[in-house]
XYZ file of N, CA and C in Angstrom:
594
model
N 1.080 -0.882 -0.709
C 0.250 0.128 -0.099
C 0.665 0.783 0.065
N 0.905 1.894 -1.172
C 0.997 3.253 -1.157
C 0.635 4.806 0.052
N 0.959 5.432 1.198
C 0.745 5.799 1.691
C 1.745 7.164 1.936
N 0.591 7.829 2.297
C 1.741 9.290 2.100
C 1.133 10.205 3.751
N 2.502 11.061 4.296
C 2.091 11.341 5.124
C 2.530 12.968 4.968
N 1.820 14.163 5.499
C 2.381 15.251 5.776
C 3.347 15.426 6.459
N 3.557 16.209 6.659
C 4.681 17.209 7.983
C 4.561 17.572 9.302
N 4.322 19.184 8.483
C 4.288 19.706 9.306
C 2.941 19.658 10.143
N 2.129 19.608 10.924
C 1.192 19.608 12.095
C 0.397 18.240 11.874
N 1.484 17.042 11.765
C 1.234 15.471 11.560
C 2.736 15.360 11.950
N 3.690 15.564 11.921
C 4.814 15.031 11.935
C 5.862 15.953 13.136
N 5.692 16.915 12.857
C 6.274 18.415 13.393
C 5.850 19.312 14.359
N 5.953 20.193 14.847
C 5.024 20.741 15.646
C 5.450 22.487 14.702
N 4.728 22.385 14.107
C 4.746 23.872 13.350
C 4.146 25.370 14.275
N 3.093 24.185 14.261
C 2.174 26.086 15.001
C 2.660 26.302 16.151
N 3.966 25.984 17.088
C 4.216 26.845 18.013
C 5.128 27.268 18.248
N 6.170 26.950 17.516
C 6.921 28.601 16.988
C 6.997 29.519 16.557
N 6.053 29.195 15.049
C 5.324 29.943 14.178
C 4.409 31.019 14.631
N 3.681 30.513 16.421
C 3.597 31.541 16.786
C 3.841 32.138 17.544
N 5.067 31.709 18.097
C 6.333 32.692 18.801
C 6.495 33.950 17.738
N 7.130 33.215 16.791
C 7.557 34.103 15.317
C 6.327 35.303 15.434
N 4.805 34.941 15.192
C 3.781 36.115 14.994
C 4.009 37.253 16.159
N 3.740 36.257 17.352
C 4.015 36.992 19.023
C 4.959 38.325 18.581
N 6.276 37.878 18.771
C 7.841 38.983 18.326
C 7.278 39.913 17.261
N 6.705 39.878 16.147
C 6.439 40.503 14.933
C 5.190 41.403 15.293
N 4.034 40.873 16.718
C 3.439 41.923 16.662
C 3.959 43.029 17.860
N 4.262 42.196 18.785
C 4.860 42.805 19.986
C 3.852 42.401 20.771
N 2.740 42.073 20.618
C 2.184 41.873 21.898
C 1.794 40.976 22.774
N 0.476 39.848 23.579
C 0.609 38.709 24.324
C 1.400 37.365 23.319
N 0.898 36.519 24.583
C 1.695 35.436 23.644
C 0.167 34.983 23.564
N 0.231 34.517 21.968
C -0.899 33.941 21.273
C -1.614 31.896 21.705
N -2.296 32.345 22.318
C -2.928 30.895 23.006
C -3.249 29.583 21.557
N -1.948 28.740 21.862
C -3.091 27.425 20.419
C -4.408 27.366 20.303
N -4.974 26.849 21.239
C -6.333 26.593 21.133
C -7.126 28.198 20.470
N -6.429 29.363 20.329
C -7.054 30.380 20.413
C -7.268 30.234 18.586
N -6.419 29.249 17.514
C -6.266 28.788 16.128
C -7.440 28.024 15.882
N -8.002 29.254 14.899
C -9.222 27.773 14.870
C -9.384 27.623 12.645
N -8.462 28.390 12.672
C -7.881 28.116 10.924
C -6.664 27.940 11.026
N -6.030 27.084 9.614
C -4.492 26.383 9.726
C -3.767 27.599 8.915
N -5.092 28.479 8.737
C -3.696 29.789 7.860
C -4.290 30.902 8.941
N -4.738 30.517 9.917
C -4.328 31.592 11.141
C -5.442 32.622 10.822
N -6.824 32.902 10.085
C -6.980 33.959 9.868
C -8.728 33.570 10.747
N -8.751 35.394 11.093
C -9.426 35.229 11.757
C -9.541 35.432 13.019
N -8.671 36.176 13.723
C -7.833 36.143 14.664
C -8.141 37.636 15.161
N -8.328 38.106 16.818
C -8.331 39.371 17.251
C -6.626 40.057 16.828
N -5.955 39.412 16.702
C -4.276 40.781 16.567
C -4.127 40.033 15.139
N -4.271 39.258 14.344
C -3.335 38.184 13.006
C -3.902 38.941 11.286
N -2.850 39.665 10.890
C -3.541 40.166 9.893
C -3.290 38.916 8.738
N -4.008 39.348 7.444
C -3.593 37.834 6.403
C -1.923 38.353 5.982
N -1.574 39.829 6.163
C -0.012 40.815 5.351
C 0.634 39.506 6.429
N 0.483 39.629 7.723
C 1.671 39.679 9.116
C 1.736 38.501 8.687
N 0.557 37.108 8.552
C 0.504 35.591 8.611
C 1.459 35.351 7.490
N 1.378 36.297 6.024
C 1.944 36.117 5.274
C 3.791 36.137 4.763
N 3.887 37.386 5.616
C 5.494 37.926 5.501
C 6.080 36.912 6.984
N 5.380 36.107 7.726
C 5.792 35.137 8.780
C 6.091 34.318 7.414
N 5.297 34.044 7.204
C 5.651 32.553 6.627
C 6.202 33.089 5.225
N 7.037 34.024 4.845
C 8.220 34.081 3.811
C 9.263 34.095 4.644
N 8.962 34.418 5.196
C 10.168 34.391 6.726
C 10.928 33.231 7.403
N 9.929 32.337 7.276
C 9.992 31.148 7.825
C 10.889 30.367 6.086
N 10.560 30.337 5.215
C 10.552 29.701 4.140
C 11.975 29.933 3.574
N 12.583 30.983 4.228
C 14.105 31.224 3.791
C 14.910 30.417 5.063
N 14.320 30.546 5.729
C 14.997 30.410 6.975
C 15.343 28.337 8.050
N 15.964 27.953 7.558
C 16.647 26.496 6.629
C 16.613 26.091 8.360
N 17.108 26.998 9.704
C 16.810 26.413 11.378
C 15.456 26.815 11.452
N 14.532 27.435 10.940
C 13.422 27.225 11.542
C 13.064 26.167 11.294
N 13.242 25.215 10.317
C 12.609 23.937 10.158
C 13.632 22.899 10.290
N 15.396 23.041 10.531
C 15.791 22.547 11.246
C 14.994 21.522 12.909
N 15.033 22.989 13.872
C 14.548 22.825 15.000
C 13.202 23.136 15.047
N 12.321 21.941 14.412
C 10.743 21.754 14.732
C 10.792 20.921 15.702
N 10.339 20.083 16.242
C 10.098 19.844 17.371
C 9.235 18.815 17.155
N 9.358 17.307 17.069
C 8.655 16.435 16.513
C 7.474 16.282 17.638
N 5.731 15.835 16.852
C 5.276 15.597 17.214
C 4.783 14.104 17.589
N 4.941 12.952 17.151
C 4.823 11.685 17.794
C 6.345 11.204 19.292
N 5.952 10.295 19.482
C 6.525 9.505 20.060
C 7.461 8.624 19.825
N 9.066 8.424 20.703
C 9.932 7.483 20.149
C 9.344 6.248 19.633
N 8.331 6.174 20.496
C 7.667 4.714 20.242
C 7.070 4.763 18.266
N 5.962 5.778 18.607
C 6.010 5.857 17.560
C 6.656 6.199 15.872
N 7.634 6.711 16.826
C 8.739 6.983 15.573
C 8.819 6.076 14.675
N 9.346 4.592 15.628
C 9.467 3.328 15.317
C 8.682 2.603 14.493
N 7.817 3.287 15.029
C 6.685 2.006 14.362
C 6.146 2.395 12.501
N 6.232 4.114 12.662
C 6.228 4.798 11.294
C 7.066 4.962 10.191
N 8.184 4.047 10.602
C 9.655 3.821 10.143
C 9.295 2.215 10.060
N 8.454 1.471 10.890
C 8.424 -0.510 10.431
C 7.352 0.370 9.581
N 6.368 1.190 9.383
C 5.715 0.717 8.156
C 6.637 1.735 6.778
N 7.088 2.570 6.580
C 8.307 2.239 5.438
C 8.719 1.578 5.274
N 9.438 0.447 6.070
C 10.274 -0.778 5.296
C 8.857 -1.174 5.165
N 7.474 -1.886 6.096
C 6.611 -2.888 4.642
C 5.937 -2.129 3.577
N 5.748 -0.772 3.514
C 5.494 -0.451 2.275
C 5.992 0.392 2.372
N 5.399 0.890 1.042
C 5.883 2.269 0.624
C 5.095 3.858 0.961
N 6.302 4.544 1.940
C 5.609 4.839 2.320
C 6.557 7.008 2.048
N 5.859 7.700 1.880
C 6.246 8.829 0.956
C 5.402 10.823 2.198
N 6.497 11.411 1.525
C 6.324 12.470 2.128
C 5.903 14.017 1.514
N 4.664 14.264 1.978
C 4.587 15.217 0.898
C 3.849 16.532 1.592
N 4.353 17.623 1.027
C 4.540 19.088 2.444
C 4.208 20.177 1.043
N 4.038 21.370 1.819
C 3.723 22.626 1.105
C 5.040 23.102 1.499
N 5.704 22.884 2.283
C 6.685 23.195 1.637
C 7.299 24.721 1.126
N 8.205 25.838 0.944
C 9.084 26.447 -0.098
C 9.852 25.621 -0.616
N 10.003 25.556 -1.710
C 11.840 25.348 -1.492
C 12.643 26.747 -2.613
N 13.775 27.207 -1.623
C 14.035 28.100 -2.132
C 15.699 27.679 -2.980
N 16.419 28.842 -3.346
C 17.744 29.335 -3.816
C 19.072 29.396 -2.606
N 18.317 29.895 -1.828
C 19.742 29.605 -0.571
C 19.864 28.465 0.516
N 18.983 27.237 0.231
C 19.538 26.672 0.764
C 18.433 25.458 0.463
N 19.294 24.026 0.486
C 18.274 22.519 0.303
C 17.212 22.430 1.449
N 15.797 22.755 0.891
C 15.196 22.308 1.655
C 14.554 20.461 2.047
N 14.528 20.275 0.667
C 14.882 18.621 0.857
C 15.743 17.627 1.326
N 16.650 18.555 1.510
C 18.068 17.801 2.392
C 17.980 18.509 3.853
N 17.432 19.793 4.216
C 16.773 20.082 6.267
C 16.256 18.959 5.397
N 14.345 18.708 5.051
C 13.305 17.726 5.621
C 13.898 16.545 5.830
N 14.651 15.934 4.877
C 15.023 14.563 5.114
C 15.813 14.537 6.320
N 16.878 15.199 6.659
C 17.958 15.127 7.760
C 16.873 14.903 9.062
N 15.689 15.936 9.090
C 15.255 15.810 10.600
C 13.940 14.567 10.244
N 13.527 13.612 9.635
C 13.397 12.605 9.344
C 14.345 11.687 9.738
N 15.021 11.647 9.456
C 16.035 10.301 9.515
C 16.210 10.576 11.368
N 16.911 12.253 10.900
C 17.019 12.126 13.122
C 15.665 11.759 14.093
N 14.687 11.684 13.393
C 13.468 11.052 14.156
C 13.251 9.310 14.109
N 13.984 9.373 13.146
C 14.055 7.794 12.773
C 13.390 7.013 11.391
N 13.329 8.325 10.385
C 12.966 7.240 9.369
C 14.179 6.950 7.934
N 14.751 5.893 8.481
C 15.881 5.811 7.651
C 15.615 6.320 6.234
N 14.389 6.276 4.948
C 14.827 6.545 4.053
C 13.502 7.394 3.603
N 13.709 8.237 3.767
C 12.428 9.512 3.743
C 12.793 9.865 2.232
N 11.188 9.581 1.486
C 10.462 10.556 0.244
C 9.871 11.420 0.654
N 10.369 12.909 0.103
C 9.869 14.081 0.077
C 9.382 14.571 -1.791
N 8.150 14.412 -1.462
C 7.976 15.526 -2.273
C 6.859 17.265 -2.140
N 7.483 18.310 -2.797
C 7.371 19.224 -2.530
C 6.512 19.514 -3.581
N 5.390 20.440 -2.799
C 4.222 21.050 -4.358
C 3.554 22.130 -3.359
N 3.242 23.006 -4.164
C 2.403 24.779 -4.140
C 0.882 24.465 -5.210
N 0.826 23.197 -5.224
C 0.080 23.026 -6.097
C -0.711 21.754 -4.854
N -2.722 21.945 -5.745
C -3.370 20.888 -4.674
C -2.600 19.936 -4.693
N -2.350 18.736 -3.124
C -1.822 18.155 -2.759
C -2.513 16.863 -3.691
N -4.208 16.447 -4.214
C -4.664 15.851 -4.785
C -4.025 15.472 -6.003
N -3.149 16.274 -7.024
C -2.418 16.010 -8.277
C -1.565 14.814 -8.158
N -0.516 14.954 -6.931
C 0.449 14.228 -6.628
C -0.682 12.449 -5.447
N -1.073 13.136 -5.313
C -2.112 11.752 -4.215
C -1.857 10.540 -5.223
N -2.281 11.462 -6.390
C -3.160 10.593 -7.984
C -1.701 10.717 -9.088
N -1.191 10.814 -9.149
C 0.350 10.886 -9.892
C 1.168 9.600 -8.942
N 1.381 9.459 -7.757
C 1.624 8.419 -6.988
C 1.386 7.460 -6.739
N 0.037 7.388 -7.280
C -1.294 6.165 -6.462
C -0.797 5.521 -5.364
N -1.282 6.750 -4.270
C -1.252 6.516 -3.184
C -2.413 6.369 -2.716
N -2.270 5.368 -1.612
C -3.719 4.820 -0.983
C -4.976 4.901 -0.277
N -3.349 5.941 0.710
C -3.659 5.959 2.328
C -3.210 8.011 2.039
N -4.120 8.754 3.003
C -3.145 10.272 3.097
C -3.715 10.068 4.158
N -3.083 11.161 5.397
C -3.091 11.597 5.863
C -2.132 13.436 6.225
N -3.253 14.010 6.297
C -3.008 15.087 6.680
C -4.074 16.062 7.796
N -3.532 16.797 8.038
C -3.353 17.701 9.457
C -4.550 19.530 8.709
N -4.717 19.380 7.479
C -5.275 20.503 7.523
C -6.079 20.759 6.852
N -7.471 20.814 6.889
C -8.880 20.239 6.341
C -9.067 19.999 5.053
N -8.231 21.276 4.198
C -8.320 21.766 3.275
C -8.304 20.986 2.007
N -6.348 20.821 2.677
C -5.739 19.119 2.284
C -6.701 17.800 2.190
N -7.267 18.017 3.322
C -8.013 16.731 3.680
C -10.013 16.508 2.557
N -9.878 17.113 1.898
C -11.227 17.917 1.508
C -11.210 17.526 -0.049
N -9.219 17.871 -0.058
C -9.602 17.978 -1.519
C -9.130 16.816 -2.603
N -8.528 16.194 -1.139
C -7.666 14.455 -1.780
C -9.131 13.622 -2.108
N -9.944 13.488 -0.261
C -11.102 12.602 -0.280
C -12.399 13.350 -1.756
N -12.598 14.292 -2.042
C -12.862 14.413 -3.326
C -11.882 14.664 -4.786
N -11.135 14.371 -5.021
C -10.585 14.278 -6.794
C -9.714 12.911 -6.254
N -9.676 12.279 -4.582
C -9.186 10.509 -5.063
C -9.282 9.495 -4.788
N -8.897 8.543 -4.632
C -9.884 7.308 -3.703
C -9.109 7.145 -2.469
N -7.794 7.465 -2.519
C -7.737 7.305 -1.013
C -7.881 7.760 -0.389
N -7.526 6.686 0.930
C -8.310 6.787 2.281
C -7.212 7.591 2.474
N -8.461 8.930 3.380
C -7.528 9.884 4.179
C -8.030 10.636 5.536
N -7.046 10.563 6.444
C -6.671 10.179 7.431
C -6.827 11.571 8.091
N -8.027 11.779 9.296
C -7.077 13.118 9.594
C -6.423 13.200 11.486
N -4.753 13.936 11.808
C -5.455 13.738 12.818
C -6.113 15.105 13.642
N -6.540 14.481 14.735
C -7.509 16.164 15.239
C -6.669 16.933 15.973
N -6.687 18.243 15.517
C -6.304 19.607 15.773
C -6.694 20.058 16.512
N -6.674 21.594 17.382
C -8.237 22.921 18.243
C -8.390 23.483 16.471
N -7.764 23.644 15.413
C -7.732 24.204 13.887
C -8.939 23.826 12.637
N -8.369 22.658 13.333
C -9.262 21.370 12.016
C -10.581 21.421 12.446
N -10.629 21.529 14.012
C -12.189 20.305 14.995
C -13.421 20.376 13.823
N -13.564 21.600 13.600
C -14.908 21.843 12.730
C -15.826 21.433 12.130
N -14.630 20.422 11.378
C -14.115 20.481 10.172
C -15.169 18.303 10.453
N -15.894 18.259 9.148
C -16.149 16.764 9.138
C -16.742 16.977 7.512
N -16.165 15.707 6.931
C -16.677 15.011 5.396
C -16.119 13.724 5.290
N -17.576 13.138 4.955
C -17.932 11.883 5.032
C -16.740 10.984 4.517
N -15.611 10.890 3.609
C -15.046 10.311 3.121
C -13.273 10.547 4.138
N -13.419 11.398 5.126
C -12.307 12.031 5.745
C -12.710 11.242 7.408
N -11.507 10.749 7.876
C -11.185 9.868 9.484
C -10.827 10.529 10.047
N -11.501 11.601 10.809
C -10.588 12.115 12.045
C -9.792 11.251 13.032
N -9.265 11.191 13.581
C -7.823 10.186 14.237
C -6.659 11.086 15.639
N -6.956 10.568 16.236
C -6.553 11.214 17.677
C -4.696 11.386 17.492
N -4.850 9.876 16.603
C -2.587 10.420 17.080
C -2.318 8.456 15.932
N -1.379 9.336 15.470
C -0.827 7.751 14.938
C -1.080 6.414 15.164
N -0.793 5.966 16.172
C -1.519 4.921 16.878
C -2.708 3.932 15.738
N -3.718 4.887 15.863
C -4.873 4.643 14.680
C -4.415 4.414 13.402
N -3.181 4.866 12.940
C -2.740 4.799 11.148
C -2.808 3.581 11.132
N -2.026 2.962 12.474
C -1.298 2.004 13.074
C -2.179 0.578 13.149
N -3.232 0.629 13.429
C -3.709 -0.200 13.922
C -5.251 -0.430 12.480
N -5.443 0.566 11.609
C -5.826 0.468 10.233
C -5.261 -0.804 9.620
N -3.548 -0.190 9.821
C -2.559 -0.658 9.148
C -2.416 -2.282 9.337
N -2.898 -2.475 10.517
C -2.610 -3.421 10.967
C -1.593 -4.240 10.547
N -1.495 -5.003 10.420
C -0.085 -6.472 10.337
C 0.685 -6.482 11.893
N 0.745 -6.107 13.000
C 1.361 -6.501 14.111
C 2.291 -5.479 13.690
N 1.574 -4.453 13.447
C 2.513 -2.416 13.703
C 1.781 -1.844 14.499
N 2.376 -1.854 15.241
C 1.802 -1.238 16.699
C 3.075 0.018 17.797
N 2.441 1.324 18.252
C 3.687 2.028 18.731
C 3.519 1.121 20.000
N 4.605 0.453 20.464
C 4.597 -0.285 22.263
C 4.870 1.065 23.123
N 3.870 0.926 24.270
C 3.949 2.030 24.719
C 4.830 1.492 26.465
N 5.048 2.663 26.489
C 6.174 2.195 28.234
C 5.641 2.293 28.881
């Protein structure tokens, strides 16, 4: 089975350091992650579309930002995901921007290897993810952003799983399965692949 996972918001904590960057820009109080009800950081009392976009551009040029992201899965879940990648064709699909000033593919693959993925294969796109899902014949897709899940659910035959996050809690779709963490992905795949709890 070909499996594709998003990285930011699924495997890497993008929101916390990005909110810290926004806080420094606005010079205001700390921003509670629970107050972010939209993955594009819209509809927030003091965050503007322009400010969010400018910070996104800044992070896209900052290799250290991506190198420093904290992992979301536990060590056991990383080990189980690596086991899945050996047993299945696992790829990672991300909307991270490619810049000439550094190699985002190398930075991303190094980050995945550091957390336990032996041989990561990463695809970068600014198009809708359903295009890559179709091209790669992905059968199971995992993403935290509801617009990506909706796109893939509507445009492909892939099973779609969406990890529960504060910013996607209002979204529902008949073909999108909400999961609490990667253990539900491993349970779906079966075959003895589980994250052992210590």
